Short mmCIF file of C-alpha atoms in Angstrom, two decimals:
data_model
loop_
_atom_site.label_atom_id
_atom_site.label_comp_id
_atom_site.label_asym_id
_atom_site.label_seq_id
_atom_site.Cartn_x
_atom_site.Cartn_y
_atom_site.Cartn_z
CA MET A 1 156.62 264.35 199.11
CA ARG A 2 155.98 260.89 201.03
CA SER A 3 157.00 258.09 199.31
CA VAL A 4 154.98 256.32 197.05
CA LEU A 5 154.94 253.17 199.05
CA ALA A 6 153.96 254.92 202.21
CA ALA A 7 151.29 256.64 200.46
CA ALA A 8 149.92 253.55 198.99
CA MET A 9 149.79 251.77 202.29
CA ALA A 10 147.93 254.53 203.97
CA ALA A 11 145.46 254.82 201.34
CA THR A 12 144.39 251.21 202.07
CA GLY A 13 144.81 252.04 205.94
CA LEU A 14 144.23 248.54 206.73
CA ALA A 15 147.55 247.53 205.42
CA LEU A 16 149.50 249.21 208.26
CA ALA A 17 147.14 249.03 211.03
CA ALA A 18 146.77 245.40 210.34
CA GLY A 19 149.86 244.28 212.12
CA GLY A 20 153.06 242.46 211.32
CA ALA A 21 156.50 243.59 212.32
CA GLY A 22 156.18 246.92 210.16
CA ALA A 23 153.44 248.21 212.10
CA ALA A 24 154.62 247.47 215.41
CA GLU A 25 158.05 249.33 214.40
CA GLY A 26 156.32 252.04 212.26
CA GLU A 27 157.47 253.07 209.08
CA ARG A 28 160.18 255.72 207.83
CA VAL A 29 158.27 258.44 206.16
CA GLN A 30 158.80 262.05 204.63
CA VAL A 31 155.70 263.84 204.72
CA THR A 32 155.07 267.35 203.08
CA GLY A 33 152.29 269.60 204.33
CA GLU A 34 150.78 272.03 206.53
CA VAL A 35 150.75 272.22 210.24
CA ILE A 36 147.18 272.50 211.13
CA ASP A 37 145.09 273.33 214.04
CA THR A 38 143.22 269.78 214.24
CA TRP A 39 140.28 270.68 216.51
CA CYS A 40 139.34 273.58 214.15
CA TYR A 41 139.84 271.50 210.93
CA TYR A 42 137.90 268.26 212.03
CA SER A 43 135.29 269.80 214.29
CA GLY A 44 134.04 272.13 211.46
CA VAL A 45 132.76 274.61 214.43
CA MET A 46 134.81 277.44 212.40
CA GLY A 47 134.16 276.78 208.83
CA ALA A 48 135.06 274.48 206.01
CA PRO A 49 138.27 272.87 205.99
CA GLU A 50 139.84 274.93 203.35
CA ALA A 51 138.90 277.95 205.47
CA VAL A 52 140.40 276.68 208.55
CA VAL A 53 144.01 276.40 207.42
CA GLY A 54 146.46 278.99 206.02
CA THR A 55 146.82 282.50 206.48
CA SER A 56 143.06 283.00 207.48
CA HIS A 57 143.28 280.84 210.29
CA HIS A 58 146.73 281.32 211.72
CA THR A 59 145.77 283.39 214.57
CA CYS A 60 143.25 281.23 215.88
CA ALA A 61 145.64 278.02 215.12
CA LEU A 62 148.44 279.70 217.65
CA TRP A 63 145.65 279.99 220.26
CA CYS A 64 144.95 276.37 219.86
CA ALA A 65 148.26 275.02 219.83
CA ALA A 66 149.26 276.84 222.93
CA GLY A 67 145.82 275.80 224.69
CA GLY A 68 146.77 272.27 224.07
CA ILE A 69 144.68 271.13 221.11
CA PRO A 70 147.22 268.79 219.21
CA VAL A 71 148.82 269.56 216.27
CA GLY A 72 149.04 267.93 212.64
CA MET A 73 150.41 268.19 209.68
CA LEU A 74 147.80 268.11 206.52
CA ALA A 75 149.79 266.65 203.63
CA GLU A 76 149.34 267.29 200.02
CA ASP A 77 147.15 264.25 199.40
CA GLY A 78 144.59 265.26 202.02
CA THR A 79 146.02 262.65 204.69
CA VAL A 80 146.53 264.20 208.43
CA TYR A 81 148.96 263.13 210.56
CA MET A 82 149.06 263.55 214.31
CA ILE A 83 152.28 264.80 215.97
CA VAL A 84 153.25 262.92 218.87
CA LYS A 85 156.84 263.64 219.14
CA TRP A 86 158.72 266.55 217.68
CA LYS A 87 162.61 266.30 217.00
CA GLY A 88 164.40 266.26 220.06
CA GLU A 89 161.90 266.88 222.40
CA ALA A 90 161.07 264.26 225.29
CA ALA A 91 157.27 265.36 225.91
CA VAL A 92 154.27 264.09 223.81
CA ALA A 93 153.16 267.03 221.43
CA ASP A 94 155.44 269.43 222.91
CA ASN A 95 154.82 273.18 222.85
CA THR A 96 157.29 273.95 220.63
CA LEU A 97 155.26 273.31 217.64
CA LEU A 98 153.82 276.67 217.87
CA THR A 99 156.78 278.09 216.23
CA VAL A 100 156.00 276.33 213.35
CA GLN A 101 152.18 276.69 213.23
CA SER A 102 150.41 276.79 209.75
CA HIS A 103 154.03 276.36 208.15
CA GLU A 104 154.61 274.21 205.29
CA LEU A 105 157.18 271.76 206.33
CA THR A 106 158.67 268.84 204.91
CA ALA A 107 159.37 266.54 207.91
CA ASP A 108 161.34 262.98 208.02
CA GLY A 109 160.22 260.88 210.61
CA ILE A 110 158.35 257.24 211.88
CA LEU A 111 154.72 256.93 211.19
CA HIS A 112 152.77 254.22 213.62
CA VAL A 113 148.82 253.72 212.65
CA ARG A 114 146.99 253.05 215.40
CA ASP A 115 143.25 252.38 215.20
CA GLY A 116 143.37 254.38 212.04
CA ILE A 117 145.47 257.46 213.58
CA ASN A 118 148.34 258.28 211.87
CA TYR A 119 150.60 259.02 214.66
CA LEU A 120 153.82 260.89 213.19
CA PHE A 121 157.08 261.08 215.25
CA VAL A 122 158.90 263.99 213.53
CA GLU A 123 162.64 263.30 213.89
CA GLU A 124 164.08 265.95 211.40
CA VAL A 125 162.75 268.89 209.51
CA VAL A 126 163.74 268.85 205.95
CA ALA A 127 162.36 271.98 204.83
CA ASP A 128 160.52 274.78 206.18
CA ALA A 129 158.77 276.92 203.51
CA GLY A 130 157.10 279.12 206.13
CA ILE A 131 153.26 280.23 205.82
CA THR A 132 152.61 279.69 202.17
CA ASN A 133 148.81 278.89 202.15
CA GLU A 134 147.37 282.30 201.80
CA THR A 135 143.73 281.45 202.37
CA HIS A 136 143.11 285.15 203.95
CA GLU A 137 142.54 286.10 200.18
CA ASP A 138 139.55 283.94 199.96
CA TYR A 139 138.44 283.80 203.63
CA PHE A 140 140.04 286.74 205.10
CA VAL A 141 140.36 285.71 209.10
CA VAL A 142 138.81 282.46 210.44
CA PRO A 143 137.16 283.60 213.14
CA GLY A 144 136.50 286.94 212.26
CA PHE A 145 136.73 287.68 215.87
CA ALA A 146 140.39 287.40 215.93
CA ILE A 147 140.66 290.96 214.09
CA PRO A 148 141.26 293.41 217.14
CA GLU A 149 138.59 296.09 217.72
CA PRO A 150 139.66 299.74 217.64
CA GLU A 151 140.47 301.08 221.17
CA MET B 1 133.13 290.56 224.31
CA ARG B 2 135.95 292.96 223.09
CA ARG B 3 138.89 291.37 221.78
CA ARG B 4 142.06 293.29 222.06
CA VAL B 5 144.44 290.93 220.19
CA CYS B 6 147.13 293.01 219.24
CA ALA B 7 148.69 290.75 216.85
CA ALA B 8 148.52 290.81 213.13
CA LEU B 9 148.03 287.22 211.17
CA GLY B 10 151.37 285.50 211.21
CA VAL B 11 152.54 287.28 214.26
CA LEU B 12 152.85 285.92 217.32
CA ALA B 13 152.87 288.85 219.67
CA VAL B 14 152.90 288.89 223.38
CA GLY B 15 149.42 290.41 223.43
CA LEU B 16 147.92 287.59 221.63
CA VAL B 17 149.60 285.05 224.18
CA LEU B 18 148.33 287.47 227.06
CA GLU B 19 144.79 287.14 225.44
CA LEU B 20 144.92 283.43 224.87
CA GLY B 21 143.03 282.47 228.06
CA LEU B 22 140.22 284.99 227.24
CA VAL B 23 140.17 283.91 223.62
CA LEU B 24 140.19 280.03 224.61
CA ALA B 25 137.45 280.50 227.21
CA SER B 26 135.06 282.30 224.93
CA GLY B 27 136.24 279.91 221.80
CA VAL B 28 137.10 275.96 222.68
CA ALA B 29 135.09 276.22 225.84
CA ARG B 30 132.04 277.57 224.13
CA GLY B 31 132.11 274.74 221.52
CA HIS B 32 134.94 277.55 219.75
CA ASP B 33 132.65 279.58 218.41
CA GLY B 34 130.64 281.31 221.15
CA VAL B 35 127.93 278.93 221.81
CA VAL B 36 127.34 278.01 225.62
CA HIS B 37 126.39 274.67 226.29
CA ASP B 38 124.42 273.47 229.31
CA SER B 39 125.40 269.86 229.23
CA ALA B 40 128.26 267.63 228.02
CA ALA B 41 126.14 265.85 225.84
CA GLU B 42 125.07 269.19 223.79
CA ALA B 43 128.50 270.31 223.82
CA ALA B 44 129.55 266.98 222.40
CA ALA B 45 126.87 267.08 219.68
CA HIS B 46 127.68 270.57 218.90
CA GLY B 47 131.19 269.75 218.76
CA ALA B 48 130.57 267.11 216.38
CA GLY B 49 130.03 269.98 213.77
CA ASP B 50 129.30 268.87 210.46
CA GLY B 51 130.28 265.05 211.52
CA ARG B 52 133.88 265.30 210.84
CA ILE B 53 134.73 265.10 214.35
CA ALA B 54 133.23 261.86 214.62
CA ALA B 55 135.19 260.35 212.20
CA ALA B 56 138.73 262.00 212.71
CA PRO B 57 141.22 261.50 212.24
CA ALA B 58 140.24 258.54 210.12
CA ALA B 59 137.99 260.82 208.23
CA ALA B 60 137.10 258.52 205.25
CA GLY B 61 136.34 254.93 204.50
CA ALA B 62 135.28 252.19 206.86
CA ALA B 63 135.78 252.00 210.60
CA PRO B 64 139.74 251.30 210.82
CA ALA B 65 140.97 247.77 212.57
CA PRO B 66 141.62 247.96 215.74
CA SER B 67 145.22 248.14 216.57
CA ALA B 68 144.91 245.79 220.01
CA GLY B 69 147.95 244.03 220.34
CA LEU B 70 150.30 246.27 218.83
CA PRO B 71 152.42 248.05 221.16
CA PHE B 72 152.14 252.11 221.03
CA PRO B 73 155.80 253.32 220.29
CA VAL B 74 156.53 255.71 223.63
CA GLU B 75 158.49 254.62 226.41
CA ILE B 76 155.87 255.48 229.16
CA ALA B 77 156.04 253.81 232.61
CA PRO B 78 152.59 254.97 234.03
CA ARG B 79 153.73 255.71 237.63
CA PHE B 80 152.13 258.31 240.32
CA ALA B 81 151.70 258.56 243.99
CA LEU B 82 148.96 261.13 244.67
CA THR B 83 145.62 261.84 246.48
CA ASP B 84 142.53 261.22 244.95
CA HIS B 85 139.32 263.55 245.23
CA THR B 86 138.06 261.79 248.51
CA GLY B 87 141.54 262.33 250.43
CA ARG B 88 142.70 258.85 249.68
CA ALA B 89 146.52 258.20 248.99
CA VAL B 90 146.49 256.43 245.65
CA THR B 91 149.66 254.81 243.23
CA GLN B 92 149.35 253.03 239.88
CA ALA B 93 149.12 249.81 242.19
CA ASP B 94 145.57 250.76 243.27
CA PHE B 95 144.32 250.51 239.80
CA ALA B 96 146.19 247.14 238.96
CA GLY B 97 143.62 244.91 237.03
CA ARG B 98 141.54 247.92 235.56
CA PRO B 99 142.37 249.71 232.52
CA MET B 100 142.58 253.52 233.01
CA LEU B 101 141.93 256.45 230.76
CA VAL B 102 144.04 259.18 231.87
CA PHE B 103 144.10 262.93 231.19
CA PHE B 104 146.00 266.00 232.46
CA GLY B 105 144.18 268.75 232.96
CA TYR B 106 142.67 271.15 235.47
CA ALA B 107 139.30 271.62 236.39
CA ASN B 108 139.33 275.17 235.65
CA CYS B 109 140.83 274.77 232.22
CA ASP B 110 138.50 276.23 229.88
CA SER B 111 140.40 275.29 226.78
CA ILE B 112 141.19 271.83 225.99
CA CYS B 113 140.06 270.36 229.27
CA SER B 114 136.15 271.47 228.49
CA VAL B 115 137.16 269.75 225.07
CA ALA B 116 138.33 266.26 226.08
CA LEU B 117 136.30 265.92 229.44
CA PRO B 118 132.79 266.14 228.01
CA ARG B 119 133.90 263.77 225.24
CA LEU B 120 135.49 261.39 227.87
CA ALA B 121 131.91 261.74 229.78
CA GLU B 122 130.21 260.61 226.63
CA ALA B 123 132.29 257.94 225.67
CA LEU B 124 131.73 256.51 228.90
CA GLU B 125 128.18 256.65 228.39
CA LEU B 126 128.40 255.23 224.91
CA MET B 127 130.60 252.30 226.14
CA GLY B 128 127.89 251.21 228.94
CA PRO B 129 128.37 248.04 230.79
CA ALA B 130 131.62 247.35 228.23
CA GLY B 131 133.15 250.21 229.94
CA ALA B 132 132.20 249.80 233.37
CA GLY B 133 135.59 248.42 234.54
CA LEU B 134 137.40 251.50 233.07
CA ALA B 135 139.05 254.07 235.69
CA PRO B 136 138.63 257.67 233.99
CA VAL B 137 141.26 259.36 235.72
CA LEU B 138 142.16 263.29 235.68
CA ILE B 139 145.44 264.18 237.01
CA THR B 140 145.79 268.02 237.74
CA ILE B 141 148.32 270.29 236.68
CA ASP B 142 147.02 272.97 238.93
CA PRO B 143 147.21 271.70 242.41
CA ALA B 144 146.70 275.10 244.17
CA ARG B 145 143.06 275.07 242.49
CA ASP B 146 142.66 271.47 242.31
CA THR B 147 142.92 270.61 246.15
CA VAL B 148 141.17 267.56 247.17
CA ALA B 149 138.11 269.39 248.15
CA ALA B 150 137.35 271.16 244.89
CA LEU B 151 138.21 268.22 242.63
CA GLY B 152 135.21 266.09 243.11
CA PRO B 153 132.64 268.63 242.57
CA ALA B 154 134.23 270.09 239.49
CA LEU B 155 134.79 266.91 238.14
CA ALA B 156 131.20 265.60 238.85
CA ARG B 157 130.23 268.41 236.39
CA TRP B 158 131.10 266.08 233.60
CA HIS B 159 131.01 262.67 234.69
CA PRO B 160 130.26 260.94 238.15
CA ARG B 161 132.90 258.27 237.74
CA LEU B 162 135.73 260.61 236.88
CA ILE B 163 138.46 260.27 239.57
CA GLY B 164 140.75 263.59 240.14
CA LEU B 165 144.01 263.10 241.49
CA THR B 166 145.97 265.98 242.99
CA GLY B 167 149.23 266.40 245.64
CA PRO B 168 152.20 268.45 245.78
CA GLU B 169 153.90 269.76 243.14
CA ALA B 170 156.80 267.52 243.18
CA ALA B 171 154.25 264.39 243.33
CA LEU B 172 152.43 266.01 240.13
CA ALA B 173 155.67 266.60 238.33
CA GLU B 174 157.17 262.98 238.61
CA ALA B 175 153.76 261.98 237.26
CA ARG B 176 153.94 264.25 234.38
CA ALA B 177 157.54 263.17 233.72
CA ALA B 178 156.35 259.53 233.72
CA PHE B 179 153.57 260.07 231.10
CA GLN B 180 155.53 262.77 229.36
CA VAL B 181 153.26 265.35 229.69
CA GLU B 182 154.70 269.14 229.56
CA VAL B 183 153.24 272.31 231.15
CA SER B 184 153.81 275.95 231.11
CA GLN B 185 151.93 278.79 232.32
CA VAL B 186 150.99 280.83 229.20
CA ALA B 187 148.94 283.58 230.86
CA GLU B 188 146.67 284.64 233.62
CA ASP B 189 142.80 285.19 233.65
CA PRO B 190 141.34 288.51 234.66
CA ALA B 191 141.15 287.26 238.21
CA GLY B 192 144.92 286.62 238.23
CA ASN B 193 144.53 283.09 238.03
CA PRO B 194 147.11 281.30 235.80
CA ILE B 195 146.20 279.51 232.57
CA TYR B 196 148.08 276.65 231.38
CA ALA B 197 149.21 275.23 228.28
CA HIS B 198 149.41 271.37 228.69
CA GLY B 199 150.00 268.00 226.93
CA SER B 200 146.48 266.63 226.07
CA PHE B 201 146.55 263.44 224.70
CA LEU B 202 144.28 261.02 226.51
CA TYR B 203 146.40 257.52 227.73
CA LEU B 204 144.98 254.29 227.88
CA VAL B 205 146.49 252.21 230.11
CA GLY B 206 145.94 248.46 230.42
CA PRO B 207 144.96 246.50 233.51
CA GLU B 208 148.40 245.55 233.53
CA GLY B 209 150.05 249.12 233.82
CA ARG B 210 151.31 249.32 230.23
CA VAL B 211 150.43 252.02 228.08
CA LEU B 212 148.13 250.73 225.11
CA THR B 213 147.40 253.70 223.05
CA LEU B 214 147.39 257.73 222.92
CA MET B 215 144.11 259.60 221.40
CA PRO B 216 144.08 262.89 220.47
CA PRO B 217 141.41 264.61 222.64
CA ILE B 218 139.56 266.11 219.33
CA LEU B 219 138.25 262.87 218.63
CA GLY B 220 134.43 262.61 218.70
CA PRO B 221 133.03 260.58 221.98
CA GLU B 222 132.02 257.84 219.62
CA ARG B 223 135.54 257.32 218.30
CA ILE B 224 137.04 257.32 221.80
CA ALA B 225 134.73 255.01 222.94
CA GLU B 226 134.91 252.65 219.82
CA ILE B 227 138.78 252.67 220.13
CA VAL B 228 138.72 252.02 223.73
CA ALA B 229 136.49 249.19 223.44
CA GLY B 230 138.95 247.67 221.08
CA TYR B 231 141.06 247.41 223.60
CA LEU B 232 139.13 246.09 226.49
#
């Protein structure tokens, strides 16, 4: 779980965005949350936020990530972190994130807040619990067309 | 449209990846829910969904304080030597004194590009005179299709001010490396054309050639306009 200090600062938002050495250098944090498809989560075009996470949305989330949609982490407190860098990778928003889409991770990294956006530079994945959010029990598959039709 | 996705939930099967283009083409490109839009404005309005996208990722509370003046923590030297959609050889030096909003993609991309480019276009409109000096630039990742002749008409679909840059693959690779953009071919469409996965952040480059911030392309045009305006 993210540190209490970090959570408090994120809650106020402006504290981190307002400037100062900490804002310029970033803040070391540990975030626990689900790797999400940020497009479907924020756009609402596929349904409510709770329906576009977890197992119900995993297939679509893979497509979105592969198509270039930036991947985020949805923390337990509801905060969303945009993943800019992935451990050891040179590229911005590296495509290896596909391998952890929908997983519940605990990640160490550096948080930079810019213009109200939480940019997370992941340095290490401390724990990977796999896909734990079994939303398909409530929502089946979202979107429904992800289900293959019989040949 | 029939889907032949040969993967169960939780499994990234080869068939799923091969179907990527079709799904994205009928998903994200059409508002990600099968709705076809006649204009960028309509698509943007549809993409606004229930309003979450307009505020994303600062989904709650008042508008965040602008972060102009804070360095963005990526080591990017935005350099390129390419050809624009009019056939003119250009480098980053040609944009000196002008802020740029740079996006990597390709004109035939039916996935993230068809999300980002309409939003970028709408943001340009929303900024009005304040954004008049901004150079919105698409650097192609598909030079085979995004030729000099093809780029102009393709980008004009989105906005008349969009500047397309193309060139030899080696020169484009250098530009991608400079911006730390990764590209990989993930599939072919039914016509045999490549479908690419690619980095999709929007890069705001200041008039002095320094990257001021990156923006995820999922932001609504209002947020893009607001953030960019905070740096101009």
